[in-house]
């Protein structure tokens, strides 16, 4: 569990981070979002002590980060940045193996770990391990960046706009890969992004920052359904908020169980935007729903999507 | 229309380099110019000059009068071949042909000059001096340049360049050792000073080595300081630049006073050989000169590490020393070696001046020769200093190439 | 007015002032050097006046620089035009190799060719001084970004007009830094020129060294040092004015 406790950071006279407190449960993905200059990157850098706070504490599983040697702390924390920063003079394998090597792992174990990680991030080890960074595309390089951050099997992964410089298709692929990796390894991830769609897709906890202050935190659904103020409302969606809300609401929540409908059933775990898409393209206003976990079945109609009880929830 | 025009002319350095390597499609106008110059020189200027003794300047002697017709024709044929090669379409074959013919021409002109000197020695006795004439210099310089240019077009690996340069040097040395050149005035000057020559070369190297021993660590340290302390950067480089601006002989001269005072006060220094005149002020001055390029190279090299790479390294838990040795220095290596090359070449050149304050080195021959109006002694010193500088340049170029296998990245 | 004031605060002005001050005061400093070096029978260099030495030194470097700037920039322009492209590679090789030659060796080689005096010195200064100017001109012209060149073509400038109005102005700072390198190098090489019989500020130094007269050495060294630094600083001012 990562606890940020009243963190404050000043640069000159400006408050980059202002009395910020946040708790990130283990095994979850937390997104720090906000406009540029809102202090989200600074907050991230306070966690692995690339920057030292002027006030407050960072507790990692109950231990104050300030009590650990910065270098040792960072070797326990994975770190991925937008500009990737692969070492251009080393092979991919050596890049990924840097931290294990620093930690004194035997060579064969490092090599084995490198191959394992290349597999995990979706790169063929035999093909890529001895290449140089400049021989890879931007997306492939960032896959290596993620593999490198995971090399010593850290419990915590910090990502600073990791996919910000990639084209939309590549970014989509990497977001999927990250979700997949997180599902398999249950890492705790703190990701900084200015892209609300990315935050909605990846995070279970979103923290909205403005001017160094935490404005609101909550699940994507909470933020979209009940933005704390106009700033959050504008940030999380403005005119697209309703559509984004569909993306984070499970079909099961609106299903009328026991009712029937024609056609191939949709899974109750799918989100409402998928159901709406099926209705629009199928030219129907009602689809069957199957909850695979309980075996219950039911139906969802267009009016249930729009307003089951007359308001956004 | 204008776009294509613009891109056709506005070439980047890379495309220029490619252009240069592949050359145009047609003949080589520069080489034709060189060959024409060689032919004109051969026809109108002396190939050697023959004087009655060492000091009196000689009279020019054309190639035809200096050696048997067979030699003269042979040399002329090589020049003709080079001219014909210049007419060929550009390409690797032409470059190979030019480099071989030019190398042969260089060696043949040296051998012919040596032969001419032997003929003069037979005819006029051992006191007569045969110096190299204007036509010789033009042919030698032209063929050396044609050779270097052809090599440059083929763009061989720097290590291969070292091998080729060593082979050329070896061939010239073999000519010299065989005695074929020993009647040339230049060779006689060398023979008269065989022992002194070796000693002065060693002194020259010792001056440069001594200065490097000081300049490299101090300069590197200053470079790191400039990197870490932004406020010091400007004044630091201003001072180092000031030192470089002051003419070397002025610094050499100005150091004599303080050092002789110092050694007068501290007799221990004098027994160590530190005095106003000699190696000590020379090494100190050369060290001062070496600081700027070393510091600038270190700063530029280390500053060239991409910030993202350093940020990533730091974020992964590399400490500052590990970042320096594992990341910054390996990445800076090409720049560091290039600036080492600059420093060494500059110091080899400046050490020539050190002879004026009694520090010895190859400059001693130059200034002795200037004092005695002994042209060939001047040549001995100057050509040796040039050869030393070129050898250092080539050696460090190849070291750079050897240490940066992934230079393309 | 305020511009003049700002200029007066420049190091270039102080150093030039110091140079002129020393140049003017040296002829009257026999007493000073006599007191500093009581053992020397002649504590003040008198073979030629310091003013003559300075003028001769400046003339040698000035003549060489004029030729160097004209020829060097011309060669640089020529090899970056389509017509001279064949010469770009060889010129590149020549300047790279030439710059490794020790300047003193180049000076010494001018003597067998031209005898003693000012002529071989100017010759050596020209040959050696050309190299940095040629390579800087080529580098500067090659580094002109593509966009303004295309814009120049787009508004219908002729190749010559583009060279004069776009390429040379944009390359000027780089070219000027090459000129600066050349001038500073040549002031130093001209100092050694007194060993081949040229009259320069190096003459007192060389004579002082060979005749064990440290006073001469100091007089020459201080003057030539100030001269070189002043020239460097003025060229630096010019470089800044152009950027």
PDB file of C-alpha atoms in Angstrom, chain A residues 33-170:
ATOM      1  CA  UNK A  33      -4.352  13.181 -13.916  1.00  0.00           C
ATOM      2  CA  UNK A  34      -4.421  16.900 -14.531  1.00  0.00           C
ATOM      3  CA  UNK A  35      -3.248  19.592 -16.901  1.00  0.00           C
ATOM      4  CA  UNK A  36       0.491  20.070 -17.454  1.00  0.00           C
ATOM      5  CA  UNK A  37       2.105  21.797 -14.507  1.00  0.00           C
ATOM      6  CA  UNK A  38      -0.482  20.496 -12.037  1.00  0.00           C
ATOM      7  CA  UNK A  39       2.183  18.667 -10.023  1.00  0.00           C
ATOM      8  CA  UNK A  40       1.376  15.110 -11.074  1.00  0.00           C
ATOM      9  CA  UNK A  41       4.875  14.276 -12.335  1.00  0.00           C
ATOM     10  CA  UNK A  42       6.448  15.922  -9.309  1.00  0.00           C
ATOM     11  CA  UNK A  43       4.252  13.812  -7.061  1.00  0.00           C
ATOM     12  CA  UNK A  44       5.432  10.694  -8.864  1.00  0.00           C
ATOM     13  CA  UNK A  45       9.073  11.708  -8.487  1.00  0.00           C
ATOM     14  CA  UNK A  46       8.545  12.238  -4.770  1.00  0.00           C
ATOM     15  CA  UNK A  47       7.605   8.569  -4.443  1.00  0.00           C
ATOM     16  CA  UNK A  48      10.955   7.216  -5.675  1.00  0.00           C
ATOM     17  CA  UNK A  49      12.783  10.216  -4.248  1.00  0.00           C
ATOM     18  CA  UNK A  50      14.046  11.603  -7.541  1.00  0.00           C
ATOM     19  CA  UNK A  51      12.745  14.693  -5.803  1.00  0.00           C
ATOM     20  CA  UNK A  52      12.690  15.242  -2.042  1.00  0.00           C
ATOM     21  CA  UNK A  53       9.527  16.601  -0.408  1.00  0.00           C
ATOM     22  CA  UNK A  54       9.548  19.840   1.559  1.00  0.00           C
ATOM     23  CA  UNK A  55       6.894  18.405   3.808  1.00  0.00           C
ATOM     24  CA  UNK A  56       4.954  15.213   4.401  1.00  0.00           C
ATOM     25  CA  UNK A  57       5.811  11.552   3.969  1.00  0.00           C
ATOM     26  CA  UNK A  58       5.663   8.727   1.519  1.00  0.00           C
ATOM     27  CA  UNK A  59       4.892   5.391   3.162  1.00  0.00           C
ATOM     28  CA  UNK A  60       5.467   2.241   1.152  1.00  0.00           C
ATOM     29  CA  UNK A  61       3.896  -0.744   2.884  1.00  0.00           C
ATOM     30  CA  UNK A  62       4.210   1.170   6.133  1.00  0.00           C
ATOM     31  CA  UNK A  63       7.887   2.124   5.711  1.00  0.00           C
ATOM     32  CA  UNK A  64       8.760   5.786   5.376  1.00  0.00           C
ATOM     33  CA  UNK A  65      10.578   6.153   2.029  1.00  0.00           C
ATOM     34  CA  UNK A  66      12.729   8.860   3.608  1.00  0.00           C
ATOM     35  CA  UNK A  67      14.245   6.249   5.908  1.00  0.00           C
ATOM     36  CA  UNK A  68      15.614   4.224   2.990  1.00  0.00           C
ATOM     37  CA  UNK A  69      18.680   4.955   0.867  1.00  0.00           C
ATOM     38  CA  UNK A  70      17.371   6.541  -2.351  1.00  0.00           C
ATOM     39  CA  UNK A  71      19.369   4.247  -4.646  1.00  0.00           C
ATOM     40  CA  UNK A  72      18.205   1.090  -2.843  1.00  0.00           C
ATOM     41  CA  UNK A  73      14.634   2.413  -2.808  1.00  0.00           C
ATOM     42  CA  UNK A  74      14.659   3.042  -6.560  1.00  0.00           C
ATOM     43  CA  UNK A  75      15.957  -0.437  -7.311  1.00  0.00           C
ATOM     44  CA  UNK A  76      12.808  -1.763  -5.607  1.00  0.00           C
ATOM     45  CA  UNK A  77      10.537   0.460  -7.681  1.00  0.00           C
ATOM     46  CA  UNK A  78      10.008   0.199 -11.423  1.00  0.00           C
ATOM     47  CA  UNK A  79      10.143   3.519 -13.292  1.00  0.00           C
ATOM     48  CA  UNK A  80       8.953   4.205 -16.834  1.00  0.00           C
ATOM     49  CA  UNK A  81       9.151   7.635 -18.496  1.00  0.00           C
ATOM     50  CA  UNK A  82       7.669   9.102 -21.638  1.00  0.00           C
ATOM     51  CA  UNK A  83      11.034   9.567 -23.357  1.00  0.00           C
ATOM     52  CA  UNK A  84      11.860   5.943 -22.421  1.00  0.00           C
ATOM     53  CA  UNK A  85      15.587   6.597 -21.909  1.00  0.00           C
ATOM     54  CA  UNK A  86      16.940   3.247 -23.017  1.00  0.00           C
ATOM     55  CA  UNK A  87      20.741   3.145 -22.872  1.00  0.00           C
ATOM     56  CA  UNK A  88      21.639   3.516 -26.554  1.00  0.00           C
ATOM     57  CA  UNK A  89      25.027   1.801 -26.220  1.00  0.00           C
ATOM     58  CA  UNK A  90      23.666  -1.408 -24.712  1.00  0.00           C
ATOM     59  CA  UNK A  91      21.726  -4.319 -26.168  1.00  0.00           C
ATOM     60  CA  UNK A  92      18.064  -4.755 -25.281  1.00  0.00           C
ATOM     61  CA  UNK A  93      19.007  -7.647 -22.977  1.00  0.00           C
ATOM     62  CA  UNK A  94      21.563  -5.565 -21.111  1.00  0.00           C
ATOM     63  CA  UNK A  95      19.094  -2.689 -20.836  1.00  0.00           C
ATOM     64  CA  UNK A  96      16.478  -4.926 -19.275  1.00  0.00           C
ATOM     65  CA  UNK A  97      19.002  -6.675 -17.051  1.00  0.00           C
ATOM     66  CA  UNK A  98      20.467  -3.470 -15.592  1.00  0.00           C
ATOM     67  CA  UNK A  99      18.829  -3.537 -12.184  1.00  0.00           C
ATOM     68  CA  UNK A 100      19.126  -7.322 -11.621  1.00  0.00           C
ATOM     69  CA  UNK A 101      22.791  -6.972 -12.525  1.00  0.00           C
ATOM     70  CA  UNK A 102      23.180  -4.070 -10.081  1.00  0.00           C
ATOM     71  CA  UNK A 103      21.495  -6.212  -7.461  1.00  0.00           C
ATOM     72  CA  UNK A 104      24.085  -8.900  -8.070  1.00  0.00           C
ATOM     73  CA  UNK A 105      21.957 -11.599  -9.639  1.00  0.00           C
ATOM     74  CA  UNK A 106      23.946 -14.406 -11.285  1.00  0.00           C
ATOM     75  CA  UNK A 107      24.280 -13.976 -15.050  1.00  0.00           C
ATOM     76  CA  UNK A 108      22.178 -16.993 -16.012  1.00  0.00           C
ATOM     77  CA  UNK A 109      19.315 -15.817 -13.833  1.00  0.00           C
ATOM     78  CA  UNK A 110      19.493 -12.344 -15.379  1.00  0.00           C
ATOM     79  CA  UNK A 111      19.412 -13.867 -18.878  1.00  0.00           C
ATOM     80  CA  UNK A 112      16.461 -16.058 -17.953  1.00  0.00           C
ATOM     81  CA  UNK A 113      14.621 -13.081 -16.463  1.00  0.00           C
ATOM     82  CA  UNK A 114      15.274 -10.987 -19.569  1.00  0.00           C
ATOM     83  CA  UNK A 115      13.694 -13.612 -21.827  1.00  0.00           C
ATOM     84  CA  UNK A 116      10.755 -13.992 -19.445  1.00  0.00           C
ATOM     85  CA  UNK A 117      10.142 -10.234 -19.517  1.00  0.00           C
ATOM     86  CA  UNK A 118      10.477  -9.930 -23.285  1.00  0.00           C
ATOM     87  CA  UNK A 119       7.796 -12.610 -23.525  1.00  0.00           C
ATOM     88  CA  UNK A 120       5.663 -10.747 -21.013  1.00  0.00           C
ATOM     89  CA  UNK A 121       5.765  -7.479 -22.996  1.00  0.00           C
ATOM     90  CA  UNK A 122       5.113  -9.304 -26.253  1.00  0.00           C
ATOM     91  CA  UNK A 123       8.554  -9.223 -27.899  1.00  0.00           C
ATOM     92  CA  UNK A 124      10.178 -12.417 -29.185  1.00  0.00           C
ATOM     93  CA  UNK A 125      13.309 -12.861 -27.031  1.00  0.00           C
ATOM     94  CA  UNK A 126      15.291 -14.666 -29.722  1.00  0.00           C
ATOM     95  CA  UNK A 127      14.648 -11.861 -32.146  1.00  0.00           C
ATOM     96  CA  UNK A 128      15.090  -8.834 -29.928  1.00  0.00           C
ATOM     97  CA  UNK A 129      17.420  -9.627 -27.042  1.00  0.00           C
ATOM     98  CA  UNK A 130      20.659  -8.731 -28.782  1.00  0.00           C
ATOM     99  CA  UNK A 131      19.399  -5.782 -30.770  1.00  0.00           C
ATOM    100  CA  UNK A 132      20.266  -2.171 -30.010  1.00  0.00           C
ATOM    101  CA  UNK A 133      17.540   0.316 -28.973  1.00  0.00           C
ATOM    102  CA  UNK A 134      17.786   2.337 -32.195  1.00  0.00           C
ATOM    103  CA  UNK A 135      16.787  -0.755 -34.190  1.00  0.00           C
ATOM    104  CA  UNK A 136      13.352  -0.800 -32.502  1.00  0.00           C
ATOM    105  CA  UNK A 137      10.232   1.255 -33.172  1.00  0.00           C
ATOM    106  CA  UNK A 138       9.007   3.704 -30.532  1.00  0.00           C
ATOM    107  CA  UNK A 139       6.320   1.306 -29.332  1.00  0.00           C
ATOM    108  CA  UNK A 140       8.792  -1.579 -29.127  1.00  0.00           C
ATOM    109  CA  UNK A 141      11.224   0.625 -27.242  1.00  0.00           C
ATOM    110  CA  UNK A 142       8.580   1.470 -24.670  1.00  0.00           C
ATOM    111  CA  UNK A 143       7.739  -2.239 -24.319  1.00  0.00           C
ATOM    112  CA  UNK A 144      11.397  -2.695 -23.465  1.00  0.00           C
ATOM    113  CA  UNK A 145      11.116   0.277 -21.104  1.00  0.00           C
ATOM    114  CA  UNK A 146       8.292  -1.491 -19.270  1.00  0.00           C
ATOM    115  CA  UNK A 147      10.219  -4.771 -19.230  1.00  0.00           C
ATOM    116  CA  UNK A 148      13.250  -2.971 -17.815  1.00  0.00           C
ATOM    117  CA  UNK A 149      11.140  -1.428 -15.075  1.00  0.00           C
ATOM    118  CA  UNK A 150       9.771  -4.865 -14.128  1.00  0.00           C
ATOM    119  CA  UNK A 151      13.162  -6.564 -14.254  1.00  0.00           C
ATOM    120  CA  UNK A 152      13.840  -6.953 -10.552  1.00  0.00           C
ATOM    121  CA  UNK A 153      10.189  -7.849  -9.920  1.00  0.00           C
ATOM    122  CA  UNK A 154       9.342  -4.659  -8.014  1.00  0.00           C
ATOM    123  CA  UNK A 155       6.007  -4.499  -6.200  1.00  0.00           C
ATOM    124  CA  UNK A 156       5.488  -0.934  -7.309  1.00  0.00           C
ATOM    125  CA  UNK A 157       5.652   0.500 -10.819  1.00  0.00           C
ATOM    126  CA  UNK A 158       5.771   4.255 -11.450  1.00  0.00           C
ATOM    127  CA  UNK A 159       4.927   5.428 -14.959  1.00  0.00           C
ATOM    128  CA  UNK A 160       5.275   9.050 -16.094  1.00  0.00           C
ATOM    129  CA  UNK A 161       3.151   9.541 -19.233  1.00  0.00           C
ATOM    130  CA  UNK A 162       4.568   6.265 -20.537  1.00  0.00           C
ATOM    131  CA  UNK A 163       2.556   6.169 -23.759  1.00  0.00           C
ATOM    132  CA  UNK A 164       2.277   9.909 -24.365  1.00  0.00           C
ATOM    133  CA  UNK A 165       4.697  10.025 -27.299  1.00  0.00           C
ATOM    134  CA  UNK A 166       3.220   7.072 -29.187  1.00  0.00           C
ATOM    135  CA  UNK A 167       0.698   7.051 -32.005  1.00  0.00           C
ATOM    136  CA  UNK A 168      -2.895   6.082 -31.058  1.00  0.00           C
ATOM    137  CA  UNK A 169      -2.725   2.521 -32.424  1.00  0.00           C
ATOM    138  CA  UNK A 170       0.573   1.744 -30.678  1.00  0.00           C
TER     139      UNK A 170
END
